Coordinates of C-alpha atoms in Angstrom, one line a residue:
X1 CA -84.5 91.2 -14.8
X2 CA -85.7 93.3 -17.9
X3 CA -88.0 90.5 -19.1
X4 CA -89.2 92.7 -22.1
X5 CA -85.8 93.1 -23.5
X6 CA -84.8 89.5 -22.7
X7 CA -88.0 88.5 -25.1
X8 CA -86.9 90.8 -27.7
X9 CA -83.2 89.9 -27.7
X10 CA -82.8 87.1 -30.2
X11 CA -80.1 85.6 -28.0
X12 CA -82.2 85.2 -25.1
X13 CA -85.6 85.1 -26.5
X14 CA -86.0 81.2 -26.6
X15 CA -84.8 81.1 -22.9
X16 CA -87.3 83.8 -21.8
X17 CA -90.0 82.2 -23.5
X18 CA -89.2 78.9 -21.9
X19 CA -88.9 80.8 -18.6
X20 CA -92.6 82.0 -19.1
X21 CA -93.7 78.4 -20.1
X22 CA -92.5 77.1 -16.8
X23 CA -94.0 80.1 -14.8
X24 CA -97.5 79.1 -16.5
X25 CA -96.9 75.4 -15.6
X26 CA -96.0 76.4 -12.0
X27 CA -99.2 78.3 -11.7
X28 CA -101.3 75.5 -12.7
X29 CA -99.7 73.2 -10.4
X30 CA -99.9 75.8 -7.5
X31 CA -103.5 76.0 -8.0
X32 CA -103.7 72.1 -7.9
X33 CA -102.0 72.2 -4.4
X34 CA -104.7 74.5 -3.0
X35 CA -107.8 72.6 -4.8
X36 CA -106.9 69.1 -4.7
X37 CA -105.1 68.0 -1.3
X38 CA -104.5 64.4 -2.7
X39 CA -102.3 65.9 -5.4
X40 CA -100.7 68.3 -3.4
X41 CA -97.2 66.4 -2.4
X42 CA -96.8 65.3 -6.1
X43 CA -97.4 68.9 -7.3
X44 CA -95.1 70.6 -4.7
X45 CA -92.4 68.2 -5.9
X46 CA -92.8 69.3 -9.6
X47 CA -93.0 72.9 -8.8
X48 CA -89.6 72.4 -7.0
X49 CA -88.3 70.9 -10.0
X50 CA -89.6 73.5 -12.4
X51 CA -88.3 76.2 -10.1
X52 CA -84.7 74.7 -10.5
X53 CA -85.1 74.8 -14.2
X54 CA -86.2 78.5 -14.0
X55 CA -83.0 79.2 -11.9
X56 CA -81.0 77.5 -14.6
X57 CA -82.6 79.5 -17.5
X58 CA -81.8 82.8 -15.5
X59 CA -78.3 81.9 -15.0
X60 CA -77.8 81.1 -18.8
X61 CA -79.6 84.5 -19.6
X62 CA -77.3 86.3 -17.1
X63 CA -74.2 84.8 -18.7
X64 CA -75.2 85.9 -22.2
X65 CA -76.0 89.4 -21.1
X66 CA -72.6 89.6 -19.2
X67 CA -71.0 88.6 -22.2
X68 CA -72.6 91.2 -24.1
X69 CA -71.7 93.8 -21.6
X70 CA -67.8 92.7 -21.9
X71 CA -68.2 93.2 -25.5
X72 CA -69.7 96.9 -25.1
X73 CA -66.9 97.7 -22.8
X74 CA -64.4 96.7 -25.5
X75 CA -66.4 98.3 -28.4
X76 CA -65.3 101.9 -27.8
X77 CA -63.3 102.0 -30.8
X78 CA -65.8 100.2 -33.3
X79 CA -66.3 96.9 -34.6
X80 CA -65.2 94.5 -37.3
X81 CA -67.9 93.0 -39.4
X82 CA -67.3 89.5 -41.1
X83 CA -69.6 88.2 -43.9
X84 CA -69.5 84.7 -45.0
X85 CA -71.4 82.9 -47.7
X86 CA -73.4 79.9 -46.4
X87 CA -75.7 77.3 -48.0
X88 CA -76.7 78.1 -51.7
X89 CA -73.5 78.5 -53.7
X90 CA -73.0 81.4 -55.8
X91 CA -76.2 82.8 -54.6
X92 CA -75.3 82.8 -50.9
X93 CA -72.3 84.7 -52.0
X94 CA -74.2 87.2 -53.7
X95 CA -76.6 87.6 -50.8
X96 CA -73.4 87.9 -48.5
X97 CA -72.1 90.7 -50.7
X98 CA -75.7 92.5 -50.6
X99 CA -75.7 92.2 -46.7
X100 CA -72.3 94.0 -46.6
X101 CA -73.7 96.6 -48.8
X102 CA -76.9 97.0 -46.7
X103 CA -74.8 97.4 -43.7
X104 CA -72.4 99.9 -45.3
X105 CA -75.3 102.1 -46.3
X106 CA -76.5 102.1 -42.7
X107 CA -73.2 102.8 -41.2
X108 CA -72.5 105.5 -43.7
X109 CA -75.8 107.2 -43.1
X110 CA -75.0 107.4 -39.4
X111 CA -71.7 109.0 -40.1
X112 CA -69.5 106.2 -39.3
X113 CA -66.4 105.0 -41.2
X114 CA -66.6 101.9 -43.2
X115 CA -63.3 100.3 -44.7
X116 CA -62.7 97.0 -46.4
X117 CA -60.0 94.9 -44.6
X118 CA -60.1 91.7 -46.9
X119 CA -62.5 89.7 -49.2
X120 CA -62.6 86.7 -51.3
X121 CA -64.9 86.7 -54.3
X122 CA -66.7 84.4 -56.6
X123 CA -66.7 84.7 -60.4
X124 CA -69.8 86.6 -60.3
X125 CA -68.6 89.1 -57.7
X126 CA -70.2 87.7 -54.5
X127 CA -68.4 87.5 -51.2
X128 CA -67.2 83.9 -50.3
X129 CA -65.9 86.1 -47.1
X130 CA -65.4 89.4 -46.4
X131 CA -64.4 91.6 -43.3
X132 CA -64.8 95.5 -42.8
X133 CA -63.8 97.9 -40.1
X134 CA -66.4 100.2 -38.7
X135 CA -65.1 103.0 -36.6
X136 CA -67.7 104.5 -34.1
X137 CA -68.2 104.2 -30.5
X138 CA -71.7 103.6 -31.2
X139 CA -71.3 100.8 -33.5
X140 CA -71.1 97.7 -31.3
X141 CA -74.3 98.8 -29.4
X142 CA -76.2 99.2 -32.6
X143 CA -74.9 96.1 -34.4
X144 CA -74.3 93.5 -32.0
X145 CA -77.6 91.6 -32.5
X146 CA -77.0 91.2 -35.9
X147 CA -74.7 88.5 -35.2
X148 CA -75.9 85.1 -36.7
X149 CA -77.1 83.4 -39.9
X150 CA -79.3 85.5 -42.3
X151 CA -81.5 83.7 -44.9
X152 CA -82.9 84.8 -48.0
X153 CA -86.0 83.3 -50.1
X154 CA -86.0 84.5 -53.7
X155 CA -85.4 83.4 -57.5
X156 CA -81.7 83.9 -58.1
X157 CA -80.6 85.7 -61.0
X158 CA -78.7 82.6 -61.9
X159 CA -81.9 80.6 -61.9
X160 CA -83.4 80.0 -65.4
X161 CA -86.6 78.3 -64.6
X162 CA -88.1 80.5 -62.0
X163 CA -87.7 78.5 -59.0
X164 CA -87.3 80.0 -55.6
X165 CA -84.1 79.2 -53.9
X166 CA -83.2 79.5 -50.0
X167 CA -79.7 80.7 -49.3
X168 CA -77.9 81.7 -46.1
X169 CA -74.8 83.9 -45.3
X170 CA -73.5 84.6 -41.7
X171 CA -72.5 87.9 -40.0
X172 CA -70.3 88.3 -37.2
X173 CA -69.9 91.5 -35.1
X174 CA -66.6 91.7 -33.2
X175 CA -65.6 94.6 -31.0
X176 CA -62.0 96.1 -32.1
X177 CA -59.3 95.2 -29.7
X178 CA -56.2 97.1 -29.1
X179 CA -53.7 94.6 -30.5
X180 CA -51.0 96.1 -28.2
X181 CA -53.0 94.9 -25.1
X182 CA -54.3 91.7 -26.3
X183 CA -51.7 89.7 -25.0
X184 CA -50.6 87.9 -28.1
X185 CA -47.2 86.2 -28.0
X186 CA -45.4 86.9 -31.3
X187 CA -43.8 83.7 -31.4
X188 CA -47.4 82.2 -31.6
X189 CA -47.7 83.9 -35.1
X190 CA -46.8 82.7 -38.6
X191 CA -46.7 86.2 -40.8
X192 CA -46.6 85.9 -44.6
X193 CA -46.7 88.5 -47.3
X194 CA -48.2 88.5 -50.6
X195 CA -49.2 90.8 -53.5
X196 CA -52.7 92.1 -53.0
X197 CA -55.5 92.5 -55.6
X198 CA -58.2 95.1 -56.3
X199 CA -58.2 98.7 -55.9
X200 CA -55.5 100.6 -54.2
X201 CA -53.3 102.2 -56.8
X202 CA -50.3 100.8 -58.9
X203 CA -48.3 99.8 -55.6
X204 CA -50.9 97.3 -54.8
X205 CA -49.9 94.7 -57.4
X206 CA -46.2 95.4 -57.5
X207 CA -45.1 95.2 -53.9
X208 CA -46.1 92.4 -51.4
X209 CA -48.3 94.7 -49.2
X210 CA -51.2 92.0 -48.3
X211 CA -50.5 90.5 -44.9
X212 CA -51.8 87.0 -43.7
X213 CA -51.3 86.2 -40.1
X214 CA -52.1 82.7 -38.5
X215 CA -52.4 82.2 -34.8
X216 CA -50.8 78.7 -34.4
X217 CA -52.1 77.7 -31.2
X218 CA -55.7 78.3 -32.3
X219 CA -55.4 77.9 -36.1
X220 CA -57.2 81.1 -36.6
X221 CA -56.0 83.0 -39.8
X222 CA -56.6 86.6 -40.8
X223 CA -55.7 88.6 -43.9
X224 CA -55.4 92.3 -44.8
X225 CA -54.7 93.8 -48.1
X226 CA -56.8 97.3 -48.2
X227 CA -53.8 99.5 -47.1
X228 CA -51.0 100.4 -49.6
X229 CA -48.3 99.9 -47.1
X230 CA -47.2 96.3 -45.5
X231 CA -47.0 97.9 -42.2
X232 CA -50.6 99.4 -42.1
X233 CA -51.9 96.0 -43.4
X234 CA -50.0 94.1 -40.7
X235 CA -51.4 96.5 -38.0
X236 CA -55.0 95.8 -39.5
X237 CA -54.4 92.2 -39.5
X238 CA -53.2 92.1 -36.0
X239 CA -56.5 94.0 -34.9
X240 CA -58.5 91.6 -36.7
X241 CA -56.7 88.7 -35.0
X242 CA -57.2 90.4 -31.5
X243 CA -61.0 90.8 -32.0
X244 CA -61.4 87.2 -33.1
X245 CA -59.4 85.8 -30.2
X246 CA -61.3 88.0 -27.7
X247 CA -64.5 87.0 -29.1
X248 CA -63.6 83.5 -28.8
X249 CA -62.6 83.9 -25.2
X250 CA -65.8 85.5 -24.4
X251 CA -67.7 82.6 -26.0
X252 CA -65.7 80.0 -23.9
X253 CA -66.7 82.0 -20.7
X254 CA -70.2 82.2 -21.6
X255 CA -70.4 78.6 -22.1
X256 CA -68.5 77.7 -18.8
X257 CA -71.7 78.1 -16.8
X258 CA -73.5 75.2 -18.3
X259 CA -71.7 73.8 -21.5
X260 CA -74.0 70.8 -21.6
X261 CA -77.2 72.8 -21.7
X262 CA -75.9 75.7 -23.7
X263 CA -75.1 73.4 -26.3
X264 CA -78.7 72.5 -26.9
X265 CA -80.4 76.2 -26.5
X266 CA -80.0 79.1 -28.5
X267 CA -76.9 81.2 -27.5
X268 CA -76.7 83.9 -30.4
X269 CA -73.7 82.2 -32.0
X270 CA -73.1 81.9 -36.0
X271 CA -75.5 79.0 -36.3
X272 CA -78.4 81.0 -35.0
X273 CA -80.9 82.1 -37.6
X274 CA -82.0 85.6 -36.7
X275 CA -83.8 87.1 -40.0
X276 CA -85.1 85.8 -43.2
X277 CA -85.6 87.9 -46.2
X278 CA -88.4 87.1 -48.5
X279 CA -88.2 88.7 -52.1
X280 CA -91.1 88.6 -54.1

């Protein structure tokens, strides 16, 4: 295994560090076996137990990496990036928007297309949630480790007493999936149409071009309003739904290995804090 990569990958870093800690402990006990015959049997038993724990850690890291590799196989068409405000009220929504703009600049600088699928804004222009489509075969490999909760510490523009606040926003990176090959039963879908808001020309606010799709078995809901035609918004919403369903399936597969243990160890899901931004 590439231990250096595992230590640098935020999804496996804790597991790799724990494996290193157990290895050091095993080294100490092995020395005890040689130097203290009276403690040899007890030390051997503890070494055997620690080696079992190491094997479980390796299985868990392998499952996480396999899960990532499946995502890479699916990510040839690009990704869908989702941004969602977390703790911090309006400030977290502003942070979510700033994160999206940061990634937009990064993607455009690399020559990738970046298109808004849908957004929900608060009164001061922050994103309660927003989703974007990034078209590039390189996007998933470059962005996959950005998934997680991002945290910022700063004095918000809404703060009148100069106090530092901590806010969070989550980022999800989903490989684009071909909806036609996603095995979605049409009878499982509830599709509704409405008038879109925002940019897009005169047609946007006069015709019901915005599309909302609910996957009834899971309760997942997606929406697209960026296109000027109902059909194109429907296609984009279906692609977003397919990506979310695929991500959910991959997550379930990764957790099957050891659901109880993975529930207490970092797995790289959206609750995992991956970065803190300190603004002075």
